[in-house]
Coordinates of C-alpha atoms in Angstrom, one line a residue:
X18 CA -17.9 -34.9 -16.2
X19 CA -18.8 -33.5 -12.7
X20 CA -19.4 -30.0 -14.5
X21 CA -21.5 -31.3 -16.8
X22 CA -23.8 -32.4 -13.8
X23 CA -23.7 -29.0 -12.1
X24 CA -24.4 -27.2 -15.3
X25 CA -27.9 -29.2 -15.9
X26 CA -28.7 -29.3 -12.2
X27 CA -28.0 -25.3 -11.9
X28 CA -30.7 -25.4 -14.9
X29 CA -33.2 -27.7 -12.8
X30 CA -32.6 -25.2 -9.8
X31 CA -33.9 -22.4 -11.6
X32 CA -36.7 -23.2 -12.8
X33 CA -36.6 -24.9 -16.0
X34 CA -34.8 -27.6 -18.5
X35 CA -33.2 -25.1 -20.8
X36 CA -36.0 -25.5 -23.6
X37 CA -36.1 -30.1 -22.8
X38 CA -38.2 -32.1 -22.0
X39 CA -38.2 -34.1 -19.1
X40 CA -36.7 -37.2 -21.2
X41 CA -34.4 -35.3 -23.1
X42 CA -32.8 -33.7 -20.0
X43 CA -32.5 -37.0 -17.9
X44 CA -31.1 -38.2 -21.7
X45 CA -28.3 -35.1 -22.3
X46 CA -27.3 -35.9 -18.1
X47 CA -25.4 -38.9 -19.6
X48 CA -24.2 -36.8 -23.0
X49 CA -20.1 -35.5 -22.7
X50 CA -20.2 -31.7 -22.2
X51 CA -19.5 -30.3 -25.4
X52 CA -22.2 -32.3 -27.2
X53 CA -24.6 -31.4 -24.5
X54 CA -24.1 -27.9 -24.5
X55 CA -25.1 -28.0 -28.3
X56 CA -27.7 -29.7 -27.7
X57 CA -29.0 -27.8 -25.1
X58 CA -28.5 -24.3 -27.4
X59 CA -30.2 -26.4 -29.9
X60 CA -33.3 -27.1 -28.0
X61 CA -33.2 -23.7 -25.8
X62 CA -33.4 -22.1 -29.1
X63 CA -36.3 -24.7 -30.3
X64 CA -38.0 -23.5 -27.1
X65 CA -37.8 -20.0 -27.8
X66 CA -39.4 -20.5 -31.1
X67 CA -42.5 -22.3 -29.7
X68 CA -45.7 -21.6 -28.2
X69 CA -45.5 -21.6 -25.0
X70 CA -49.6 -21.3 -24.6
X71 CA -51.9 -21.8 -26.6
X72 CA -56.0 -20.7 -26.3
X73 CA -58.5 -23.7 -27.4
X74 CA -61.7 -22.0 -29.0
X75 CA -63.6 -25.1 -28.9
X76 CA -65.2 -27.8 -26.5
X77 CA -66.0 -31.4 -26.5
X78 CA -63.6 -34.7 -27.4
X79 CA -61.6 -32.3 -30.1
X80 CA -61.0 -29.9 -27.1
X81 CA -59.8 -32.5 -25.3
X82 CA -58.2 -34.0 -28.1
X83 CA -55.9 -30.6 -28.5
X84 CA -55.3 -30.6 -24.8
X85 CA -53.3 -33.9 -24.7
X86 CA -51.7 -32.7 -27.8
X87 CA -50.4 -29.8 -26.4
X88 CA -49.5 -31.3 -22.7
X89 CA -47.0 -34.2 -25.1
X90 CA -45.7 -31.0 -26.4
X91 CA -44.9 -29.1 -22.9
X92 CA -46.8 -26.5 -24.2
X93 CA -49.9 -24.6 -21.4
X94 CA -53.3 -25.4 -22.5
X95 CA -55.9 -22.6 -21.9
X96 CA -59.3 -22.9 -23.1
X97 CA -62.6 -20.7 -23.7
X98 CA -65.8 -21.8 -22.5
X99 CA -69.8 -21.2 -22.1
X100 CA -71.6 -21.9 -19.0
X101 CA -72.7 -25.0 -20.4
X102 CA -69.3 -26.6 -20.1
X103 CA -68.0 -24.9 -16.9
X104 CA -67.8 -29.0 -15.3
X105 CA -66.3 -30.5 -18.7
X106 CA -63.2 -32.7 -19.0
X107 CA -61.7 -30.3 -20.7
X108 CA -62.1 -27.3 -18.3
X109 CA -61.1 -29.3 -15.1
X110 CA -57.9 -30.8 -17.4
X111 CA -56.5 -27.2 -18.7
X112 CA -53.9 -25.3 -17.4
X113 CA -56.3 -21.9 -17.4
X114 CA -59.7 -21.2 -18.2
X115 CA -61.6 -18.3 -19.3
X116 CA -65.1 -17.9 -18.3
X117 CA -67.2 -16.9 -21.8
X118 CA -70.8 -16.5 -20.6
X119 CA -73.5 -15.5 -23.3
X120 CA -76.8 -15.8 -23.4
X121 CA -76.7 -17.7 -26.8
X122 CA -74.6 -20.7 -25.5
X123 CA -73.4 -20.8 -29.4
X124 CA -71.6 -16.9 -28.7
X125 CA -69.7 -18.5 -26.0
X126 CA -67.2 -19.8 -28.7
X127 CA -68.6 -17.4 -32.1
X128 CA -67.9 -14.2 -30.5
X129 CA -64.9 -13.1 -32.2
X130 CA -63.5 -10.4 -29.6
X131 CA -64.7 -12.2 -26.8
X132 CA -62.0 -15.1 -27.6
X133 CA -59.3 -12.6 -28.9
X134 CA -60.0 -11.0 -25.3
X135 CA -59.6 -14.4 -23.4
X136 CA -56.2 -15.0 -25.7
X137 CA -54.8 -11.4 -24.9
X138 CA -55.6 -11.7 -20.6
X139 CA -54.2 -15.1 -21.1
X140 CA -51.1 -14.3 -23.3
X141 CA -51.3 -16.7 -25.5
X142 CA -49.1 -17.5 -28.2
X143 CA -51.7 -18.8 -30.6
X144 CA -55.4 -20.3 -31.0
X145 CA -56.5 -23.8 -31.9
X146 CA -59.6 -23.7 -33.5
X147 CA -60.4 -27.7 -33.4
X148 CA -63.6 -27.7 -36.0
X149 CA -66.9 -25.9 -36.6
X150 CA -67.1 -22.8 -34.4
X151 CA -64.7 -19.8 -35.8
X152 CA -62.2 -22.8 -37.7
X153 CA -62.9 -21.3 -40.9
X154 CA -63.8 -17.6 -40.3
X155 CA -61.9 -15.7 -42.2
X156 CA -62.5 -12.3 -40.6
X157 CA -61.2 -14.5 -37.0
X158 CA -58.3 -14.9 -38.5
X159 CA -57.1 -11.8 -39.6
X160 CA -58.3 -10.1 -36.2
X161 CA -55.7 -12.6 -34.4
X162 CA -52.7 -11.5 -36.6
X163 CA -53.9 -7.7 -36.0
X164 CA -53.1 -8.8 -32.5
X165 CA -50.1 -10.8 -33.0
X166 CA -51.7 -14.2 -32.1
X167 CA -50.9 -16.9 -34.2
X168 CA -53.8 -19.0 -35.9
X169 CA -53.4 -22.6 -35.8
X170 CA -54.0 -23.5 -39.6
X171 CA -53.8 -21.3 -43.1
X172 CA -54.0 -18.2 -43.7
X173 CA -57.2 -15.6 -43.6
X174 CA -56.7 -15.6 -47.4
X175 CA -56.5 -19.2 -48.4
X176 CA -59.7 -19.5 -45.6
X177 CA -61.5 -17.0 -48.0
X178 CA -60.5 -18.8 -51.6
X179 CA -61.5 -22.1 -50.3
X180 CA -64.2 -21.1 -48.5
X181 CA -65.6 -19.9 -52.2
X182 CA -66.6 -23.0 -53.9
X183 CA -66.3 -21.8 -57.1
X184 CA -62.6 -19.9 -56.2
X185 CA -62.0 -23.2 -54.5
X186 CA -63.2 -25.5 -58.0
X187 CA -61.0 -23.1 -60.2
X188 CA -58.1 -22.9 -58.3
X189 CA -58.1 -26.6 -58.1
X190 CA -58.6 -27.2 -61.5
X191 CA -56.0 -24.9 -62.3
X192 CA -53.5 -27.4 -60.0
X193 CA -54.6 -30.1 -62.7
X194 CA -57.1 -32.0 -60.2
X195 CA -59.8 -33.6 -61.3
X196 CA -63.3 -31.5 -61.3
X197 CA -66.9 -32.7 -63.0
X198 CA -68.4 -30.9 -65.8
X199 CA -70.0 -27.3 -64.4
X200 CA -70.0 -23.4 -64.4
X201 CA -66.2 -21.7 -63.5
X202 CA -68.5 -18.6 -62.7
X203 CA -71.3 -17.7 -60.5
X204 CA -74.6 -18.6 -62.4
X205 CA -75.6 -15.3 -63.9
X206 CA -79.4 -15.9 -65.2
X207 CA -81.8 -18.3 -65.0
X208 CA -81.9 -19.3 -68.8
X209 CA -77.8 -19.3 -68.8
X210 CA -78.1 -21.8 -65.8
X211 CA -80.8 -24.1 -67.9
X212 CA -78.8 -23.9 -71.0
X213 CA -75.8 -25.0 -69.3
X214 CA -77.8 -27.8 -67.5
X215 CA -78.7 -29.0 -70.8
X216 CA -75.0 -29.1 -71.9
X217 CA -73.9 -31.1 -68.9
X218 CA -77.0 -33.4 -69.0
X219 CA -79.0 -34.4 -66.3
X220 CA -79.2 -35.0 -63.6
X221 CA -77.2 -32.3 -61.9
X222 CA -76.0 -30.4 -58.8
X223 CA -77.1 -27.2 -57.7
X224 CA -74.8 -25.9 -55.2
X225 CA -74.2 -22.4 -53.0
X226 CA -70.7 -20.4 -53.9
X227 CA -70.5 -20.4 -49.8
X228 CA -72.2 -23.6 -49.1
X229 CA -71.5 -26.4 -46.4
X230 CA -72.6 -29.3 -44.8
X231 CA -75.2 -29.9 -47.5
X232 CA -76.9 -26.4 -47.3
X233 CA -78.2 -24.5 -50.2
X234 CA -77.7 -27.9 -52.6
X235 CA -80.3 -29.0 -54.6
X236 CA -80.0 -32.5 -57.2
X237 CA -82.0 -31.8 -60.3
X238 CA -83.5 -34.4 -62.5
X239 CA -85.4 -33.0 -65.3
X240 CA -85.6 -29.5 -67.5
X241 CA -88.9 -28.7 -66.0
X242 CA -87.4 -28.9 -62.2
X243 CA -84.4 -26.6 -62.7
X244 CA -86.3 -23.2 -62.8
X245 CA -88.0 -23.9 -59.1
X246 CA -84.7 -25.4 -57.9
X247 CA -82.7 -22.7 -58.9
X248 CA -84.8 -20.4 -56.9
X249 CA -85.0 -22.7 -53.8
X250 CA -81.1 -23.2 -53.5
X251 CA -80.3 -19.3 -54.2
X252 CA -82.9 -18.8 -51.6
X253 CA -81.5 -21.0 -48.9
X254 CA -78.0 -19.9 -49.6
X255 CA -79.3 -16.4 -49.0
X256 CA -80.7 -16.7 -46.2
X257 CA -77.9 -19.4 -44.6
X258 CA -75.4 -17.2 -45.9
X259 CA -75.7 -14.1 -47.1
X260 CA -75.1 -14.8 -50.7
X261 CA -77.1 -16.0 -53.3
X262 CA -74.3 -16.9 -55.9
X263 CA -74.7 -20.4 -56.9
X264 CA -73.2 -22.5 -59.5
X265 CA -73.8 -26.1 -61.3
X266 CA -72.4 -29.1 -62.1
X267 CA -73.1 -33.0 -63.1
X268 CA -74.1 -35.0 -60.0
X269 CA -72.6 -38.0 -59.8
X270 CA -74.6 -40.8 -59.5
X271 CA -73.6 -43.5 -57.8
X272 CA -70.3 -41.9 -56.1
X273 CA -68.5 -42.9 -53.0
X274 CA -67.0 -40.1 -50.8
X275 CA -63.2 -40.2 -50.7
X276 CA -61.0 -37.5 -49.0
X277 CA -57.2 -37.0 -48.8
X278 CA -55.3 -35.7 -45.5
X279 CA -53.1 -33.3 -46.3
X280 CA -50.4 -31.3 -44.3
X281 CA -48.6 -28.0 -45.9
X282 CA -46.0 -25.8 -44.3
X283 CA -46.9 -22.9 -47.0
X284 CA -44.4 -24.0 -49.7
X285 CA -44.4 -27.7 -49.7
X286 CA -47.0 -30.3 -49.0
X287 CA -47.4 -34.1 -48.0
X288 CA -50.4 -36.7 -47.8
X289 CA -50.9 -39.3 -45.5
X290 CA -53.7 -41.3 -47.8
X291 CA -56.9 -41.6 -48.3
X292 CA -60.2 -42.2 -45.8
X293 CA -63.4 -43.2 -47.1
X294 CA -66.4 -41.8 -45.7
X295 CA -69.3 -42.9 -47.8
X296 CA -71.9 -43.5 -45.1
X297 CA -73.6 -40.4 -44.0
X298 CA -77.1 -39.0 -42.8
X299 CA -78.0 -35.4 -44.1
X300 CA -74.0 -35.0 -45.4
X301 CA -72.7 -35.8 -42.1
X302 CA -70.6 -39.0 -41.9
X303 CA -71.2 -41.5 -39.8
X304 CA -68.5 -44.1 -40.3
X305 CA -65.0 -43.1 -41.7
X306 CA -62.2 -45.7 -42.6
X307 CA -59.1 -46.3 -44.3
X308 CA -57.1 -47.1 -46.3
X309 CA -59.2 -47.4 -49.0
X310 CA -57.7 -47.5 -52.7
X311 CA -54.7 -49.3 -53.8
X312 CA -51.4 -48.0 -53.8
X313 CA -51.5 -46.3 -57.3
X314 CA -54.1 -44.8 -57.3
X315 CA -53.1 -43.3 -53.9
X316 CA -50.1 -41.8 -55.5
X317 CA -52.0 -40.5 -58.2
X318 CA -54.1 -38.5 -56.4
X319 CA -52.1 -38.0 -53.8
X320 CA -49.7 -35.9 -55.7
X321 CA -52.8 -34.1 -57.2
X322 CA -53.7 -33.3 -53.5
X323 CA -50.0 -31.7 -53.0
X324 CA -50.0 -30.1 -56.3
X325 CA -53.2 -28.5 -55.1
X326 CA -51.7 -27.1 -51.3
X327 CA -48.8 -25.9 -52.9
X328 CA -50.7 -23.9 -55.5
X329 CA -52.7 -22.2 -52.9
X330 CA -49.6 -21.5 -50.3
X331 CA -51.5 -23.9 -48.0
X332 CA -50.3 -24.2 -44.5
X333 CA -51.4 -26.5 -42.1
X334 CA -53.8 -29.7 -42.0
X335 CA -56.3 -29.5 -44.6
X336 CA -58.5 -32.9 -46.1
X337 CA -59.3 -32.7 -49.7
X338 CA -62.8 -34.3 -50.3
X339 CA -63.7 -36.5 -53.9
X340 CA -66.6 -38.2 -54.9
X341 CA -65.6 -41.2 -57.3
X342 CA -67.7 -42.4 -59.7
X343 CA -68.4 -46.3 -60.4
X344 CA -65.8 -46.2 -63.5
X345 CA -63.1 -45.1 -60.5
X346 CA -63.0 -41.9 -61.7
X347 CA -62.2 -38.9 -59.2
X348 CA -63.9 -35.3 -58.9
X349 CA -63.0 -32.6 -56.5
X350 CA -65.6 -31.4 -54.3
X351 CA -63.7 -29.2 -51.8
X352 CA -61.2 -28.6 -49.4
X353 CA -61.3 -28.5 -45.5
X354 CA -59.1 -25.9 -44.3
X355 CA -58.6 -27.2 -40.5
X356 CA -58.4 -30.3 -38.7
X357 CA -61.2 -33.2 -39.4
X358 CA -63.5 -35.2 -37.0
X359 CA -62.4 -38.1 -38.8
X360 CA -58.1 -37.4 -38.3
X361 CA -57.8 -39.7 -36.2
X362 CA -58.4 -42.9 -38.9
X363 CA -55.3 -41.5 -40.1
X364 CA -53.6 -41.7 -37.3
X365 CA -54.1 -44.8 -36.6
X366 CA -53.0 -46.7 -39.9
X367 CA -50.0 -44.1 -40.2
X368 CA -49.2 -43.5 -36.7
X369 CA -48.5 -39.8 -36.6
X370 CA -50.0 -37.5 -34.1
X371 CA -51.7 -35.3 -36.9
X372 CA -52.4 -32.4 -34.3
X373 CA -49.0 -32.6 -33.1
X374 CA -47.7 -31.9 -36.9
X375 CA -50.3 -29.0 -37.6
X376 CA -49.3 -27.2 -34.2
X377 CA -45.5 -27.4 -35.3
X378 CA -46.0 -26.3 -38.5
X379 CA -47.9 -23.3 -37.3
X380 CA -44.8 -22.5 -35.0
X381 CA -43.0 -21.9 -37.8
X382 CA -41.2 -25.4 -38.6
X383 CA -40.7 -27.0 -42.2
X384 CA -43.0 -29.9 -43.1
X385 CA -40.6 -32.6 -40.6
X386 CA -41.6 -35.5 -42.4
X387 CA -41.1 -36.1 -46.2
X388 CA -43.8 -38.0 -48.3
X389 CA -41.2 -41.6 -48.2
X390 CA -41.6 -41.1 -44.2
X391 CA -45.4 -42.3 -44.8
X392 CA -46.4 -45.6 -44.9
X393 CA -50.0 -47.2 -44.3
X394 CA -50.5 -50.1 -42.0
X395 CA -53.7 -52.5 -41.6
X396 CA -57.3 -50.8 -41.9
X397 CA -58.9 -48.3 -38.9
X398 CA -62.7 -47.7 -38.8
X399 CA -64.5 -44.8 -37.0
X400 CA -68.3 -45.1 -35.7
X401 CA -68.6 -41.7 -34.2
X402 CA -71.1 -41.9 -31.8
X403 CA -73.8 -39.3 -31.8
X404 CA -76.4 -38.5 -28.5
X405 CA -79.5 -38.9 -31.4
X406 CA -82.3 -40.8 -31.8
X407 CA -81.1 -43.5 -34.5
X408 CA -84.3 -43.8 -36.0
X409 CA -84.9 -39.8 -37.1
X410 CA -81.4 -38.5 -35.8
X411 CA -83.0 -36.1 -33.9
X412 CA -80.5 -34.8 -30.6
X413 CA -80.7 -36.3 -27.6
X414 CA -79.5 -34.4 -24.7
X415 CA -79.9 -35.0 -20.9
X416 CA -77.5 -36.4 -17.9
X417 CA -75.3 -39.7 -18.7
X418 CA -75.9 -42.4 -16.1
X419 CA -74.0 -44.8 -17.0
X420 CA -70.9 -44.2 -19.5
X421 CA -68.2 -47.2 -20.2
X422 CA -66.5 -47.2 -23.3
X423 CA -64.4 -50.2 -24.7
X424 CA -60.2 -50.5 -24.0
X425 CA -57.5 -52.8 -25.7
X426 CA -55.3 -54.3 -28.3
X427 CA -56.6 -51.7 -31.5
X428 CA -58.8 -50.0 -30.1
X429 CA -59.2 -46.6 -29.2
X430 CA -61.9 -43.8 -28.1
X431 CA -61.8 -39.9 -27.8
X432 CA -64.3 -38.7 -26.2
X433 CA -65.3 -36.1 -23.3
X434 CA -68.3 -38.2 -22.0
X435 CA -68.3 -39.5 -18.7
X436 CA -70.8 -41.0 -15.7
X437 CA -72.6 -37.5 -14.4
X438 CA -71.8 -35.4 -17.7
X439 CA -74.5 -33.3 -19.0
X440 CA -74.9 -33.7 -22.6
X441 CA -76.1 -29.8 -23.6
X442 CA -78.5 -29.8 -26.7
X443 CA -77.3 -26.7 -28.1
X444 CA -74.2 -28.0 -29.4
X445 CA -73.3 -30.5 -31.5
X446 CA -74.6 -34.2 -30.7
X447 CA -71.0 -36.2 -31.1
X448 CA -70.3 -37.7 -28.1
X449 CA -67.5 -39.9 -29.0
X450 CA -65.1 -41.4 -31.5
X451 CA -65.0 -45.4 -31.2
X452 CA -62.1 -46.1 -33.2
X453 CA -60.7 -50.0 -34.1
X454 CA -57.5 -51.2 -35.9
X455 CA -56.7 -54.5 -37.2
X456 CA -54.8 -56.4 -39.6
X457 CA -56.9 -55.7 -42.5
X458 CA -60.7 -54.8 -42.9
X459 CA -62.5 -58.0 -41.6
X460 CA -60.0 -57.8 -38.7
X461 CA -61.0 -54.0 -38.2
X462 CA -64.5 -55.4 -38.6
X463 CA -64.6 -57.6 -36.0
X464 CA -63.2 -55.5 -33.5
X465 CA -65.5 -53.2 -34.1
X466 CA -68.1 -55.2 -33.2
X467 CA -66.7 -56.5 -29.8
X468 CA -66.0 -52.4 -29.4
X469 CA -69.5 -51.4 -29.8
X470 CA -71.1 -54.4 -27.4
X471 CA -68.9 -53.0 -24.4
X472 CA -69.8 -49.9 -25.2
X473 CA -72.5 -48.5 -22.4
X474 CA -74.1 -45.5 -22.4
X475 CA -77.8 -44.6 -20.8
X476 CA -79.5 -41.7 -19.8
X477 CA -79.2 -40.4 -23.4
X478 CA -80.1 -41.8 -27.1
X479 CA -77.6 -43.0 -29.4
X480 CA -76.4 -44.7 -32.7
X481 CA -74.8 -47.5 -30.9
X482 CA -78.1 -49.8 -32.5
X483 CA -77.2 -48.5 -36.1
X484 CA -73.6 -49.1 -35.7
X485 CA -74.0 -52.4 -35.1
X486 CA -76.6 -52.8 -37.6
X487 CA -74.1 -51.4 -40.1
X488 CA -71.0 -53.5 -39.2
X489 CA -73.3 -56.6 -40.0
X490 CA -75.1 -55.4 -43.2
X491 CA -73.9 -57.5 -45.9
X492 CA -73.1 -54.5 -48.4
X493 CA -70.4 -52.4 -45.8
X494 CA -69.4 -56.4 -45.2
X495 CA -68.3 -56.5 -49.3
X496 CA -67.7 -52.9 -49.2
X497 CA -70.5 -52.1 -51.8
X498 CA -70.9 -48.2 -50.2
X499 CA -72.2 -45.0 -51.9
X500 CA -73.4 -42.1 -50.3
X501 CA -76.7 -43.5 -50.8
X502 CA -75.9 -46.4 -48.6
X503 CA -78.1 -45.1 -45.6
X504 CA -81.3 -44.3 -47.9
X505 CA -81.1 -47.5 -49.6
X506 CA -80.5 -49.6 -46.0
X507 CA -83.7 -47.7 -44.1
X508 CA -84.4 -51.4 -42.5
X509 CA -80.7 -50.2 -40.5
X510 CA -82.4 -47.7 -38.6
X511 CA -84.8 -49.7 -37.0

């Protein structure tokens, strides 16, 4: 036994644990010596099939978010970063940072070379992406493997299929997942588009091939409004874009927004349920929770979901978003090929680090949980908690005086925010992430209410006013949501 202890201490001496982590070693100095040998070979080789650094191209909570991901891991954290964010928690927290400065704050993180640059004089193993910013560029993607960097998420070719709406609707639809009635090719005339209009029936959907986020989408309600609306969406996605190719399908009236979490090692996929993310303001949600459908129709559509990774070769976290009609009745809409703002819902009512899973899977590891390994427990909600004015959601940037933000039984917060912190107004306006668990929904409910009353934040406007408003409103009480919900409730904004 005494070699044993003078084999793992020689280890400590120089340097390192042989591939463990802290636990594991202090675990494997009270395993018998054979067994801890192959254990150590086991994990030594684990370690040499890691990352052992990995570049963050992003900022804010999700930045932050990664970090802590990555330190559970015992992987380095380096991160990228504008001026604007020289003093952020995420730059103090990281093991290395590289200075970006541009003169659009924006390049800072969209400069493609700039970030493979900071990855190469940082040798690093791979990029995390977080969301927005270069998450689902292509082109970024296929510069990194050029370089031998891995990206954290799918591949440049699955980012370019789903990135195509109407690649993305066919390929789905040829999975067997659900899709409304619309064109399987780029609209090629205006008469074509009106004829086909008139076959699906109003009102419909206008909607860019390379749309996002709302942009280059225009609802049409009668024949004589399609011509002009046509023009206007081709238009916008020209101009947002750089392509004009639009298609059409029935708009749904009525629906609720309901996506699936997904995670893909390239051959197999799993889900982890359902979040429902009906309340929004200009297509950005504003409140996320789940779960939200029963348990077969969760299976239903979650194998659909699967089905639909598999198809593609998917590999990594992806969220596959429906709109359901009031008959229950599901339609694909598209598929987020990265890592949500709204993940961490998920986490909470599965209990999975969800970052954790995409970074070993882009390591190279088979999906380590199977779909039985998934259950759901109580109901999570999400108020993310934008620096806007809640009345026109305009941004609000300037200096945080004062910053508190609620602790406790089922309750949790990301966020980079703090007393001092200078909120830029060039970036996005999320600030934080107020998240609640309980029992069931009322429980989650109620939480949320004590959660958003301790919250304190001045110097800056926020949405805390409409949050609460919301959690009292006596439709989100009955959970009588549509997208619609924040049009229809204009008294919530105040």
């Amino acid at each position: 036994m005494q070699h044993q202890y003078l084999f793992l201490d020689a280890i400590v001496e120089n340097g390192h644990h042989g591939g463990l982590g802290y636990a594991e070693f202090q675990y494997f100095r009270q395993t018998p010596v054979v067994l801890t040998a192959l254990l150590i070979g086991y994990f030594g080789r684990r370690s040499h099939m890691g990352f052992k650094r990995v570049l963050i191209a992003n900022r804010g909570e999700i930045a932050l978010r990664i970090l802590r991901t990555l330190r559970d891991m015992g992987i380095e954290a380096a991160i990228i970063h504008g001026r604007e964010d020289r003093l952020s928690l995420p730059v103090r927290m990281a093991d290395v940072a590289y200075a970006n400065y541009k003169t659009n704050p924006l390049d800072s993180y969209l400069d493609i070379e700039s970030v493979i640059q900071a990855a190469k004089e940082l040798k690093c193993d791979a990029v995390h992406p977080g969301y927005g910013f270069l998450a689902e560029n292509a082109h970024f993607v296929s510069r990194l493997q050029e370089e031998g960097i891995t990206f954290i998420g799918p591949s440049s070719d699955v980012i370019t299929l789903l990135g195509d709406k109407i690649q993305a609707r066919a390929a789905m639809e040829a999975a067997g997942l659900p899709t409304a009635k619309g064109s399987s090719e780029p609209i090629a005339s205006a008469d074509v588009a009106r004829n086909l209009a008139e076959e699906i029936g109003y009102p419909v959907i206008i909607k860019a091939a390379a749309g996002g986020g709302g942009i280059g989408m225009q609802i049409v309600e009668k024949a004589d409004e399609f011509e002009g609306a046509l023009k206007l969406c081709q238009s916008r996605a020209r101009s947002a874009f750089g392509d004009d190719r639009v298609f059409v399908e029935k708009y749904i009236l009525g629906a609720q927004h309901v996506e699936f979490q997904v995670l893909a090692d390239g051959k197999k996929a799993i889900h982890f349920g359902e979040r429902f993310c009906s309340i929004q303001r200009r297509h950005q949600k504003l409140v996320e929770e789940g779960p939200w459908l029963d348990d077969e129709k969760r299976s239903e559509i979650g194998d659909l979901v699967c089905r639909g990774a598999e198809a593609v070769g998917y590999k990594g976290l992806a969220t596959f978003e429906f709109l359901r009609d009031a008959n229950g009745d599901f339609y694909f809409l598209e598929v987020n090929p990265r890592v949500q703002v709204e993940h961490t819902v998920t986490e909470l009512i599965t209990g999975f680090n969800l970052v954790e899973l995409g970074i070993r899977v882009a390591q190279g590891e088979a999906l380590p949980l199977s779909q039985e390994d998934i259950t759901w427990r109580g109901h999570a909600i999400q108020c993310r908690l934008n620096a806007e004015d809640p009345r026109e959601f305009v941004p609000s940037p300037g200096r945080l005086w004062e910053c508190h933000f609620p602790s406790g039984f089922g309750i949790r917060c990301d966020t980079h925010a703090h007393p001092g912190y200078e909120m830029p107004g060039c970036f996005d306006s999320l600030l934080a992430k107020l998240l609640v668990w309980g029992h069931d929904r009322d429980d989650a409910v109620r939480r949320m209410r004590t959660a958003l009353d301790e919250t304190i934040i001045t110097g800056v406007e926020h949405l805390i006013p409409l949050h609460r408003r919301i959690m009292d409103e006596s439709d989100f009480i009955k959970g009588d949501i549509t997208i619609q919900y924040i049009d229809m409730h204009q008294e919530l904004l105040g």
